[in-house]
Tab-separated table of C-alpha atoms in Angstrom:
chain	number	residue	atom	x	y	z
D	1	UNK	CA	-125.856	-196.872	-176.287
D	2	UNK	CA	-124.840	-194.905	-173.475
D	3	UNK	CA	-121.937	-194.895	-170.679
D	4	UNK	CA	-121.961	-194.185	-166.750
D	5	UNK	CA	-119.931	-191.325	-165.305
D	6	UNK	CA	-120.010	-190.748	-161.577
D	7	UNK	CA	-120.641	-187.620	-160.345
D	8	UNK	CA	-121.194	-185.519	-156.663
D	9	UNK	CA	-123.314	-182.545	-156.085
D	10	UNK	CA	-121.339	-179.628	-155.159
D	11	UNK	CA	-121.349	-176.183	-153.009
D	12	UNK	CA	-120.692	-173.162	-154.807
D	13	UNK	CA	-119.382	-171.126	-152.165
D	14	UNK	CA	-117.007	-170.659	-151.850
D	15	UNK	CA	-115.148	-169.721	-155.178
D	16	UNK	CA	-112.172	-171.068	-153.819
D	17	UNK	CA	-113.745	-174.667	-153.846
D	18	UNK	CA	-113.457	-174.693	-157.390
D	19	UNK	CA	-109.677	-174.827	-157.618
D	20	UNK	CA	-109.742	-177.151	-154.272
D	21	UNK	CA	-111.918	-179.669	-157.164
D	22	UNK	CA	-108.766	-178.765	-159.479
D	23	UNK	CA	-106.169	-179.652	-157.729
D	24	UNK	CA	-108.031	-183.360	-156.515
D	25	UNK	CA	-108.231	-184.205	-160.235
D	26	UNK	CA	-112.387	-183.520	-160.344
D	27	UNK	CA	-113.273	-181.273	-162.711
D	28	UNK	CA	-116.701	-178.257	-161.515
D	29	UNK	CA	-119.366	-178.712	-163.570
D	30	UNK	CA	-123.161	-178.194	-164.198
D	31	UNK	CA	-126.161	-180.007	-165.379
D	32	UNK	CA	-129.251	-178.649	-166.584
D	33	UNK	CA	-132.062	-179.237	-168.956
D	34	UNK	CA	-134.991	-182.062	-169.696
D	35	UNK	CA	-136.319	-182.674	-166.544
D	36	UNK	CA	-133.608	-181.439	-163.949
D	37	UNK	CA	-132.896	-178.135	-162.293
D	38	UNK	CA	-129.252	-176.673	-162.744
D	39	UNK	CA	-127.772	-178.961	-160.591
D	40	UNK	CA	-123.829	-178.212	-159.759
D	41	UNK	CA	-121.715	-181.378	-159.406
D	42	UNK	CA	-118.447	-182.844	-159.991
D	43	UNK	CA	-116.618	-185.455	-162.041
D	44	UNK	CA	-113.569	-187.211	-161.975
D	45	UNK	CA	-111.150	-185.726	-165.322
D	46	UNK	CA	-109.694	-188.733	-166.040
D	47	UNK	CA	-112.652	-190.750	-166.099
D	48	UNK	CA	-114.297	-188.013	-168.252
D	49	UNK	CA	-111.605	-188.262	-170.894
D	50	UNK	CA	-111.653	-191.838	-171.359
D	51	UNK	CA	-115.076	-191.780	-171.987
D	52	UNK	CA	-114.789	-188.851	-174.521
D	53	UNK	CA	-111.675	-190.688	-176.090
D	54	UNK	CA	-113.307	-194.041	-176.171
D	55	UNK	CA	-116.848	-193.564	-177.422
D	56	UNK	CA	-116.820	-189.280	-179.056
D	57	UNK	CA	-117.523	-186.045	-178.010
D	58	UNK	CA	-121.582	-187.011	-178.802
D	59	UNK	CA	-122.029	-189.936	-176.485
D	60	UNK	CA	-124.789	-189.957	-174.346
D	61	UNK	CA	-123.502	-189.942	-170.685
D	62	UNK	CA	-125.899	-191.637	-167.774
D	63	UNK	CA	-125.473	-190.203	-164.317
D	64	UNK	CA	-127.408	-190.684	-161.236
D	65	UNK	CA	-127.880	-187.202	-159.188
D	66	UNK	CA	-130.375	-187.686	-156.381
D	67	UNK	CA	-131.224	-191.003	-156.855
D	68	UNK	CA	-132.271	-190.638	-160.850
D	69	UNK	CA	-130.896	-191.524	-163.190
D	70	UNK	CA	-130.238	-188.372	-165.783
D	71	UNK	CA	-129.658	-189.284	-169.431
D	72	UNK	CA	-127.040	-186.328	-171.088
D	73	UNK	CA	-125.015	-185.199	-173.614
D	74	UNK	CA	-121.596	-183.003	-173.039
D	75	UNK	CA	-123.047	-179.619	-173.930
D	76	UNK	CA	-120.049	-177.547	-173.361
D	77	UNK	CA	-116.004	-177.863	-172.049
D	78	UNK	CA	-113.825	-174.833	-170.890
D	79	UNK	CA	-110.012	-175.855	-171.225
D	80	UNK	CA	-107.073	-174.002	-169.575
D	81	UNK	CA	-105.016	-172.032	-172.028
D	82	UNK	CA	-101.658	-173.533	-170.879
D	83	UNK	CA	-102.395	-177.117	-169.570
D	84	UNK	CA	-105.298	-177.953	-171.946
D	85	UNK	CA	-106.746	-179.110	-168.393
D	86	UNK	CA	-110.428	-178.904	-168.033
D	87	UNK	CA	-111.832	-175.795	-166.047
D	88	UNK	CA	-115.411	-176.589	-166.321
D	89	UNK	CA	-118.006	-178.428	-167.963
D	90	UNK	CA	-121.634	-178.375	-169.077
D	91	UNK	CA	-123.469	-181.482	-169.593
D	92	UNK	CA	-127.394	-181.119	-171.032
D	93	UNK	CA	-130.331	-183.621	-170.091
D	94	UNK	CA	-132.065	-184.639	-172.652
D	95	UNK	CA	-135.014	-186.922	-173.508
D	96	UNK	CA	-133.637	-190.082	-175.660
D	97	UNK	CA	-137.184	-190.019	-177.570
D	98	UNK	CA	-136.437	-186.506	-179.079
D	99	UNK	CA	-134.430	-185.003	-181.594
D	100	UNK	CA	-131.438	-182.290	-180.720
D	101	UNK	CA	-128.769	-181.002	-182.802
D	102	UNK	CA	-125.154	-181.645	-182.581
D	103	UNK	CA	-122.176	-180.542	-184.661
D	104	UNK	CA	-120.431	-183.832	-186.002
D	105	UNK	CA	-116.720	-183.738	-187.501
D	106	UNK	CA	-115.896	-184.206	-191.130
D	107	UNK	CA	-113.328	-186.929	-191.607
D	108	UNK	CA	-112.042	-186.901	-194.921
D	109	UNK	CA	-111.482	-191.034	-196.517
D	110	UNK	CA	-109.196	-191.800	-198.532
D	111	UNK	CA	-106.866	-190.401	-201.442
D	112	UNK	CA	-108.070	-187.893	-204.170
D	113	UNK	CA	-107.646	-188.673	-207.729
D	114	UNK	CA	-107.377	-185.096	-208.186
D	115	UNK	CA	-104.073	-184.778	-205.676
D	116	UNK	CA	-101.894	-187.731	-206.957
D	117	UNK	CA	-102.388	-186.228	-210.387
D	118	UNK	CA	-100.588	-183.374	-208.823
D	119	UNK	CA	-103.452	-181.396	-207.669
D	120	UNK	CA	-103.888	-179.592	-204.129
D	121	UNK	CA	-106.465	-180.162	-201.531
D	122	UNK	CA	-108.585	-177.354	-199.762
D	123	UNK	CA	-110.659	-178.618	-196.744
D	124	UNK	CA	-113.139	-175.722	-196.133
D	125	UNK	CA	-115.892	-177.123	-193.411
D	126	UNK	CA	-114.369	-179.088	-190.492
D	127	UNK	CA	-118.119	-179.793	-189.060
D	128	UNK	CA	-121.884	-180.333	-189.968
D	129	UNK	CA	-124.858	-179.489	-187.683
D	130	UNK	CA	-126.854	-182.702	-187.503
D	131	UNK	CA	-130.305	-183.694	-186.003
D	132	UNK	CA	-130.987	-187.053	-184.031
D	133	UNK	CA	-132.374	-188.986	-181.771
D	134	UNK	CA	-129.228	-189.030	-178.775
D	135	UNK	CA	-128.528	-192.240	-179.057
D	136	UNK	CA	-128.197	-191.934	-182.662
D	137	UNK	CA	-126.010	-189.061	-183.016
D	138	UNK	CA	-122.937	-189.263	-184.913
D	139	UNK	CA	-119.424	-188.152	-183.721
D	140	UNK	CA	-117.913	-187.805	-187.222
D	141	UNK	CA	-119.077	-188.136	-191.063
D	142	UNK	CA	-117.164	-189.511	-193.245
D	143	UNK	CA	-116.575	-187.886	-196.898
D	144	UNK	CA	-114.899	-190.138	-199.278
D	145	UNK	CA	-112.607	-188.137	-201.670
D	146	UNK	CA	-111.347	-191.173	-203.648
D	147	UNK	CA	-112.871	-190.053	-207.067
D	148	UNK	CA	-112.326	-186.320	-206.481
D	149	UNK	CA	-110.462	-185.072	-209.331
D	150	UNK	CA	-109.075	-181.420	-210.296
D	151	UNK	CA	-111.489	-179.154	-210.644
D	152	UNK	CA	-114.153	-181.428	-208.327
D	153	UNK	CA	-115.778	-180.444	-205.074
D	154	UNK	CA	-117.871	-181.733	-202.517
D	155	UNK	CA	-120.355	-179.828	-201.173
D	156	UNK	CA	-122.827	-180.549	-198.085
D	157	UNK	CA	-125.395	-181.466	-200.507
D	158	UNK	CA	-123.419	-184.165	-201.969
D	159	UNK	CA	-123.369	-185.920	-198.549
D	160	UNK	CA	-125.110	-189.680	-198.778
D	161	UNK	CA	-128.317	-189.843	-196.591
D	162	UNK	CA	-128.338	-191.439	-193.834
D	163	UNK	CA	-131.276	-193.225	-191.694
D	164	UNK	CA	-130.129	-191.942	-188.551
D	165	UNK	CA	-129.551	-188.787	-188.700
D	166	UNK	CA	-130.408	-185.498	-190.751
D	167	UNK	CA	-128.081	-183.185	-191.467
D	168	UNK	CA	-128.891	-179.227	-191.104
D	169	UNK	CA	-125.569	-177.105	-192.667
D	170	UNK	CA	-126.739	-175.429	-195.162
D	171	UNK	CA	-125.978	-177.557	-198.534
D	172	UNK	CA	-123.817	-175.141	-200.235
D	173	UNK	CA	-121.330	-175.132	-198.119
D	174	UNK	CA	-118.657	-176.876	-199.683
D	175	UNK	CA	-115.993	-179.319	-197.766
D	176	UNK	CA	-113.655	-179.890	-199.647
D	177	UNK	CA	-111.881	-179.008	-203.209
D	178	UNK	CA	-108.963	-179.881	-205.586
D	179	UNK	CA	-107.592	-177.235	-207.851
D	180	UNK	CA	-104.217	-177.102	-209.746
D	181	UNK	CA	-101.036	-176.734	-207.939
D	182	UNK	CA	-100.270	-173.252	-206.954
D	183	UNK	CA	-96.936	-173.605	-207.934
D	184	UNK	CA	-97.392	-175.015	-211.302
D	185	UNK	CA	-100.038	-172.157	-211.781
D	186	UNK	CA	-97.541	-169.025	-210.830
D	187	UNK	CA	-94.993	-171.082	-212.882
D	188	UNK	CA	-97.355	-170.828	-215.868
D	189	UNK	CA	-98.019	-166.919	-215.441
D	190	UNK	CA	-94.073	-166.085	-215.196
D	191	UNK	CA	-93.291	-167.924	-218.539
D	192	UNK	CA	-96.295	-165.976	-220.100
D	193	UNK	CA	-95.223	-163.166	-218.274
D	194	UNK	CA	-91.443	-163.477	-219.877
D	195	UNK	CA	-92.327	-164.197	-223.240
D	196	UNK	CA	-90.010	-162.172	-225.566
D	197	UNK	CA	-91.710	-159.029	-227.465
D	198	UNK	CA	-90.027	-158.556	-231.228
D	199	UNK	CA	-88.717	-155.133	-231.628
D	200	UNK	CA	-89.495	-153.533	-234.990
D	201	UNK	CA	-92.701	-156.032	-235.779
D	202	UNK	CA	-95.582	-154.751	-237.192
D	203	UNK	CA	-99.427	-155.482	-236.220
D	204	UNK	CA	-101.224	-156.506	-239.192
């Protein structure tokens, strides 16, 4: 599946026509790879982010730029510092009959075992690299940590297969953990730390 955004070719020169875009609400952006020159254009922000919101960061976007139609995924997005406005964006063209890689977030489901026993969390990988098809990437994967008890982990590895996409991270990278409470740990090592020594006792 894949959704329209309109764009317009762009000049630019001069510089100054960037922040002229800005200030119309169109964001300056470029688009380059299967089958198409680097080709600047320009899209409307708004319309961007609803797309973005409404289908994920991996959705393949159609646009027409001289009368094709260009097939492409959002490759890259530079964000102001203070507004969180966009400053510029890279979209690649790719060919829906070939594989590309993608990062995909990790959404944790669910409640650990592990944590209501009193445990503590530790999410260590936010994102996996995975390989598809575009119209069958993935914007998130989903871990279930319902049965994850203290002492368990989830590692890449330990990820369910899936028929429409591979994933590349490495898989011994783990996601996520559950170890003992800090707190009940350091309370442990101060009341072994405290134990009374007996004055006068002799080792056997």
């Amino acid at each position: 599946m894949s959704v329209s955004l309109e764009v317009k070719e762009r000049a630019v020169r001069p510089r100054s026509l960037r922040n002229q875009l800005r200030h119309t609400g169109q964001v300056p952006a470029v688009v380059y790879g299967y089958e198409i020159e680097s080709t600047p254009i320009s899209v409307d922000q708004k319309e961007l982010t609803k797309i973005l919101r409404d289908n994920g960061a991996n959705a393949v976007i159609t646009m027409t730029i001289g009368g094709k139609k260009i097939n492409t995924l959002l490759f890259k997005a530079q964000l102001d510092t203070f507004t969180n406005q966009m400053k510029h964006v890279e979209f690649l063209a790719v060919n829906m009959k070939e594989t590309t890689e993608v990062e995909a977030e990790i959404v944790l489901v669910g409640e650990s075992a592990g944590v209501k026993s009193g445990g503590e969390l530790t999410q260590n990988l936010y994102n996996v690299l995975v390989s598809a098809t575009p119209d069958k990437l993935p914007e998130r994967v989903e871990v279930d940590i319902t049965k994850l008890a203290i002492g368990d982990a989830i590692t890449v590895a330990d990820l369910p297969k899936s028929k429409d996409y591979d994933i590349i991270t490495d898989g011994e990278e783990q996601i996520v953990a559950v170890t003992e409470a800090k707190a009940a740990t350091e309370e442990e090592s101060s009341e072994e730390a405290a134990e009374p020594t007996v004055i006068g006792e002799k080792s056997e």
